[in-house]
Short mmCIF file of N, CA and C in Angstrom, two decimals:
data_model
loop_
_atom_site.label_atom_id
_atom_site.label_comp_id
_atom_site.label_asym_id
_atom_site.label_seq_id
_atom_site.Cartn_x
_atom_site.Cartn_y
_atom_site.Cartn_z
N MET A 290 0.83 -1.19 0.00
CA MET A 290 0.00 0.00 0.00
C MET A 290 0.87 1.25 0.00
N LEU A 291 1.92 1.25 0.78
CA LEU A 291 2.76 2.44 0.86
C LEU A 291 3.90 2.42 -0.15
N ARG A 292 4.04 1.34 -0.88
CA ARG A 292 5.19 1.18 -1.78
C ARG A 292 5.31 2.33 -2.77
N ARG A 293 4.22 2.87 -3.20
CA ARG A 293 4.28 3.95 -4.19
C ARG A 293 4.93 5.21 -3.63
N LEU A 294 5.01 5.33 -2.31
CA LEU A 294 5.63 6.50 -1.70
C LEU A 294 7.14 6.35 -1.57
N SER A 295 7.63 5.13 -1.71
CA SER A 295 9.06 4.89 -1.56
C SER A 295 9.82 5.40 -2.77
N ARG A 296 10.99 5.97 -2.50
CA ARG A 296 11.86 6.43 -3.58
C ARG A 296 13.05 5.51 -3.66
N LYS A 297 13.54 5.27 -4.87
CA LYS A 297 14.74 4.47 -5.03
C LYS A 297 15.94 5.35 -4.77
N GLY A 298 17.01 4.71 -4.35
CA GLY A 298 18.23 5.46 -4.10
C GLY A 298 18.85 5.04 -2.80
N SER A 299 19.77 5.85 -2.32
CA SER A 299 20.46 5.51 -1.08
C SER A 299 19.50 5.63 0.09
N SER A 300 19.88 4.98 1.16
CA SER A 300 19.04 5.04 2.35
C SER A 300 19.70 5.89 3.41
N GLY A 301 20.33 6.98 3.00
CA GLY A 301 20.99 7.89 3.92
C GLY A 301 19.99 8.66 4.74
N THR A 302 20.52 9.47 5.65
CA THR A 302 19.67 10.23 6.56
C THR A 302 18.67 11.10 5.81
N LYS A 303 19.13 11.84 4.82
CA LYS A 303 18.22 12.72 4.09
C LYS A 303 17.14 11.92 3.38
N ASN A 304 17.52 10.75 2.85
CA ASN A 304 16.55 9.92 2.16
C ASN A 304 15.51 9.38 3.14
N VAL A 305 15.94 8.91 4.31
CA VAL A 305 15.01 8.41 5.32
C VAL A 305 14.07 9.52 5.75
N LEU A 306 14.62 10.68 6.05
CA LEU A 306 13.79 11.81 6.47
C LEU A 306 12.87 12.28 5.35
N GLY A 307 13.39 12.32 4.14
CA GLY A 307 12.58 12.73 3.00
C GLY A 307 11.40 11.80 2.79
N LYS A 308 11.67 10.50 2.88
CA LYS A 308 10.58 9.52 2.75
C LYS A 308 9.54 9.71 3.84
N PHE A 309 10.03 9.92 5.07
CA PHE A 309 9.09 10.08 6.18
C PHE A 309 8.27 11.36 6.04
N LEU A 310 8.92 12.44 5.64
CA LEU A 310 8.19 13.70 5.44
C LEU A 310 7.16 13.57 4.32
N ASP A 311 7.53 12.87 3.25
CA ASP A 311 6.56 12.62 2.18
C ASP A 311 5.38 11.81 2.72
N PHE A 312 5.68 10.83 3.54
CA PHE A 312 4.63 9.98 4.10
C PHE A 312 3.65 10.77 4.97
N ILE A 313 4.17 11.63 5.84
CA ILE A 313 3.24 12.34 6.73
C ILE A 313 2.46 13.44 6.01
N GLU A 314 2.82 13.72 4.78
CA GLU A 314 2.02 14.64 3.96
C GLU A 314 1.05 13.91 3.06
N SER A 315 1.11 12.59 3.06
CA SER A 315 0.29 11.79 2.15
C SER A 315 -1.10 11.52 2.74
N PRO A 316 -2.05 11.16 1.89
CA PRO A 316 -3.38 10.79 2.37
C PRO A 316 -3.36 9.56 3.28
N ILE A 317 -2.38 8.70 3.11
CA ILE A 317 -2.29 7.50 3.94
C ILE A 317 -2.10 7.88 5.40
N TRP A 318 -1.45 9.00 5.65
CA TRP A 318 -1.28 9.52 7.01
C TRP A 318 -2.44 10.46 7.36
N ALA A 319 -2.72 11.38 6.47
CA ALA A 319 -3.65 12.47 6.77
C ALA A 319 -5.09 11.99 7.01
N LEU A 320 -5.56 11.05 6.23
CA LEU A 320 -6.96 10.62 6.37
C LEU A 320 -7.26 9.96 7.71
N PRO A 321 -6.48 8.97 8.14
CA PRO A 321 -6.80 8.39 9.45
C PRO A 321 -6.64 9.37 10.60
N VAL A 322 -5.63 10.23 10.52
CA VAL A 322 -5.41 11.20 11.59
C VAL A 322 -6.56 12.21 11.63
N ALA A 323 -6.94 12.73 10.47
CA ALA A 323 -8.04 13.71 10.41
C ALA A 323 -9.36 13.08 10.86
N THR A 324 -9.60 11.85 10.45
CA THR A 324 -10.82 11.16 10.86
C THR A 324 -10.85 10.95 12.37
N PHE A 325 -9.73 10.54 12.92
CA PHE A 325 -9.64 10.35 14.37
C PHE A 325 -9.95 11.66 15.10
N ILE A 326 -9.31 12.72 14.68
CA ILE A 326 -9.51 14.02 15.33
C ILE A 326 -10.96 14.47 15.20
N GLU A 327 -11.52 14.31 14.02
CA GLU A 327 -12.91 14.72 13.81
C GLU A 327 -13.87 13.95 14.71
N HIS A 328 -13.67 12.66 14.84
CA HIS A 328 -14.57 11.84 15.65
C HIS A 328 -14.40 12.08 17.14
N ARG A 329 -13.19 12.39 17.57
CA ARG A 329 -12.94 12.53 19.00
C ARG A 329 -13.04 13.97 19.50
N SER A 330 -13.06 14.94 18.61
CA SER A 330 -13.05 16.34 19.04
C SER A 330 -14.31 16.75 19.79
N VAL A 331 -15.41 16.06 19.55
CA VAL A 331 -16.67 16.36 20.22
C VAL A 331 -16.51 16.27 21.74
N VAL A 332 -15.73 15.33 22.20
CA VAL A 332 -15.51 15.15 23.63
C VAL A 332 -14.92 16.41 24.25
N PHE A 333 -14.03 17.05 23.53
CA PHE A 333 -13.36 18.23 24.07
C PHE A 333 -14.25 19.47 24.00
N ASP A 334 -15.18 19.50 23.07
CA ASP A 334 -16.11 20.62 22.96
C ASP A 334 -17.09 20.65 24.13
N ARG A 335 -17.37 19.51 24.68
CA ARG A 335 -18.34 19.43 25.78
C ARG A 335 -17.76 19.85 27.12
N GLN A 336 -16.49 20.02 27.18
CA GLN A 336 -15.79 20.42 28.41
C GLN A 336 -16.19 19.54 29.59
N GLN A 337 -16.14 18.26 29.36
CA GLN A 337 -16.51 17.32 30.41
C GLN A 337 -15.48 17.28 31.53
N GLY A 338 -14.25 17.55 31.21
CA GLY A 338 -13.22 17.56 32.22
C GLY A 338 -12.94 16.20 32.82
N ASP A 339 -13.15 15.14 32.07
CA ASP A 339 -12.92 13.78 32.56
C ASP A 339 -11.51 13.34 32.15
N PRO A 340 -10.55 13.41 33.06
CA PRO A 340 -9.17 13.08 32.71
C PRO A 340 -9.00 11.66 32.18
N SER A 341 -9.74 10.70 32.70
CA SER A 341 -9.59 9.32 32.22
C SER A 341 -10.05 9.19 30.77
N LEU A 342 -11.09 9.92 30.40
CA LEU A 342 -11.56 9.92 29.01
C LEU A 342 -10.50 10.53 28.10
N TYR A 343 -9.92 11.64 28.51
CA TYR A 343 -8.86 12.28 27.73
C TYR A 343 -7.65 11.37 27.59
N GLU A 344 -7.31 10.68 28.67
CA GLU A 344 -6.17 9.76 28.63
C GLU A 344 -6.43 8.60 27.68
N ASN A 345 -7.66 8.09 27.66
CA ASN A 345 -8.01 7.00 26.74
C ASN A 345 -7.93 7.46 25.29
N ILE A 346 -8.40 8.66 25.02
CA ILE A 346 -8.33 9.19 23.66
C ILE A 346 -6.88 9.39 23.25
N HIS A 347 -6.07 9.89 24.16
CA HIS A 347 -4.65 10.07 23.87
C HIS A 347 -3.98 8.73 23.60
N LYS A 348 -4.32 7.71 24.37
CA LYS A 348 -3.75 6.37 24.16
C LYS A 348 -4.15 5.84 22.78
N GLU A 349 -5.41 6.00 22.40
CA GLU A 349 -5.87 5.57 21.08
C GLU A 349 -5.11 6.30 19.98
N PHE A 350 -4.89 7.60 20.16
CA PHE A 350 -4.17 8.38 19.15
C PHE A 350 -2.72 7.91 19.04
N ARG A 351 -2.08 7.67 20.16
CA ARG A 351 -0.70 7.15 20.14
C ARG A 351 -0.63 5.82 19.40
N GLU A 352 -1.61 4.96 19.65
CA GLU A 352 -1.65 3.66 18.97
C GLU A 352 -1.83 3.83 17.47
N LEU A 353 -2.68 4.76 17.06
CA LEU A 353 -2.87 5.04 15.64
C LEU A 353 -1.56 5.51 15.01
N VAL A 354 -0.91 6.47 15.65
CA VAL A 354 0.36 6.99 15.12
C VAL A 354 1.41 5.89 15.08
N ASP A 355 1.51 5.11 16.13
CA ASP A 355 2.48 4.00 16.15
C ASP A 355 2.23 3.03 15.00
N THR A 356 0.98 2.70 14.77
CA THR A 356 0.64 1.77 13.69
C THR A 356 1.01 2.35 12.33
N LEU A 357 0.69 3.62 12.11
CA LEU A 357 1.03 4.26 10.84
C LEU A 357 2.54 4.30 10.63
N VAL A 358 3.29 4.65 11.66
CA VAL A 358 4.75 4.72 11.55
C VAL A 358 5.32 3.32 11.31
N GLU A 359 4.82 2.33 12.02
CA GLU A 359 5.31 0.96 11.83
C GLU A 359 5.03 0.47 10.42
N CYS A 360 3.86 0.77 9.88
CA CYS A 360 3.53 0.38 8.51
C CYS A 360 4.46 1.08 7.51
N PHE A 361 4.71 2.37 7.74
CA PHE A 361 5.63 3.10 6.88
C PHE A 361 7.01 2.45 6.91
N CYS A 362 7.50 2.15 8.10
CA CYS A 362 8.83 1.56 8.23
C CYS A 362 8.90 0.19 7.57
N ALA A 363 7.89 -0.63 7.77
CA ALA A 363 7.87 -1.96 7.16
C ALA A 363 7.86 -1.86 5.64
N ASP A 364 7.07 -0.95 5.12
CA ASP A 364 6.97 -0.78 3.68
C ASP A 364 8.25 -0.21 3.08
N SER A 365 8.93 0.63 3.82
CA SER A 365 10.15 1.29 3.33
C SER A 365 11.41 0.53 3.68
N ASN A 366 11.27 -0.61 4.35
CA ASN A 366 12.42 -1.39 4.80
C ASN A 366 13.36 -0.58 5.68
N ILE A 367 12.78 0.18 6.57
CA ILE A 367 13.53 0.99 7.53
C ILE A 367 13.15 0.50 8.92
N ALA A 368 14.13 0.20 9.73
CA ALA A 368 13.83 -0.21 11.11
C ALA A 368 13.24 0.98 11.86
N VAL A 369 12.24 0.71 12.68
CA VAL A 369 11.60 1.77 13.46
C VAL A 369 12.64 2.49 14.31
N GLU A 370 13.55 1.73 14.89
CA GLU A 370 14.60 2.33 15.72
C GLU A 370 15.49 3.26 14.90
N ARG A 371 15.77 2.89 13.66
CA ARG A 371 16.60 3.76 12.81
C ARG A 371 15.88 5.08 12.53
N LEU A 372 14.60 5.01 12.21
CA LEU A 372 13.83 6.23 11.98
C LEU A 372 13.83 7.09 13.23
N ARG A 373 13.61 6.48 14.37
CA ARG A 373 13.61 7.22 15.64
C ARG A 373 14.96 7.92 15.85
N GLU A 374 16.05 7.20 15.61
CA GLU A 374 17.38 7.79 15.80
C GLU A 374 17.65 8.91 14.79
N GLU A 375 17.20 8.73 13.55
CA GLU A 375 17.37 9.78 12.53
C GLU A 375 16.61 11.04 12.94
N LEU A 376 15.41 10.86 13.46
CA LEU A 376 14.61 12.01 13.88
C LEU A 376 15.22 12.70 15.09
N LYS A 377 15.76 11.92 16.02
CA LYS A 377 16.40 12.50 17.21
C LYS A 377 17.66 13.26 16.85
N SER A 378 18.45 12.72 15.93
CA SER A 378 19.76 13.30 15.65
C SER A 378 19.73 14.43 14.64
N THR A 379 18.62 14.60 13.95
CA THR A 379 18.54 15.62 12.92
C THR A 379 18.49 17.00 13.54
N LYS A 380 19.36 17.83 13.08
CA LYS A 380 19.38 19.23 13.52
C LYS A 380 18.82 20.08 12.39
N ALA A 381 18.26 21.20 12.72
CA ALA A 381 17.60 22.06 11.73
C ALA A 381 18.53 22.43 10.59
N GLU A 382 19.80 22.62 10.87
CA GLU A 382 20.71 23.03 9.79
C GLU A 382 20.95 21.92 8.78
N ASN A 383 20.62 20.68 9.11
CA ASN A 383 20.80 19.58 8.18
C ASN A 383 19.62 19.41 7.23
N LEU A 384 18.53 20.10 7.48
CA LEU A 384 17.35 19.96 6.65
C LEU A 384 17.40 20.91 5.47
N THR A 385 16.77 20.50 4.38
CA THR A 385 16.65 21.38 3.23
C THR A 385 15.60 22.44 3.53
N VAL A 386 15.54 23.47 2.71
CA VAL A 386 14.54 24.52 2.89
C VAL A 386 13.15 23.92 2.81
N ARG A 387 12.93 23.01 1.88
CA ARG A 387 11.62 22.38 1.72
C ARG A 387 11.23 21.63 2.99
N GLN A 388 12.18 20.92 3.60
CA GLN A 388 11.89 20.17 4.81
C GLN A 388 11.62 21.10 5.99
N LYS A 389 12.28 22.25 6.03
CA LYS A 389 12.10 23.18 7.14
C LYS A 389 10.71 23.82 7.13
N VAL A 390 10.14 24.04 5.95
CA VAL A 390 8.87 24.75 5.87
C VAL A 390 7.67 23.81 5.92
N ARG A 391 7.89 22.55 5.99
CA ARG A 391 6.77 21.60 6.05
C ARG A 391 6.04 21.71 7.32
#
């Protein structure tokens, strides 16, 4: 499913980050995230103030994001740990102008 987003070439830091940035701008990322937010936002409009409800929604969102990232990594043949390390070690000066404005 995600194969069409993969680019051929080296698997260097810029390539890993570029692939990931392309992924989070794609409908494969945007649609489930937007749908989740749309369905769960009603809870916050009601100002119920129920911390356990908010925590459950946050847990569901984390699980959604984790699943999407894991699918991206599996499809791109990138270890999740490698992506995590690339994201941690990337400094703003290493990004292209396009990556900075995303």
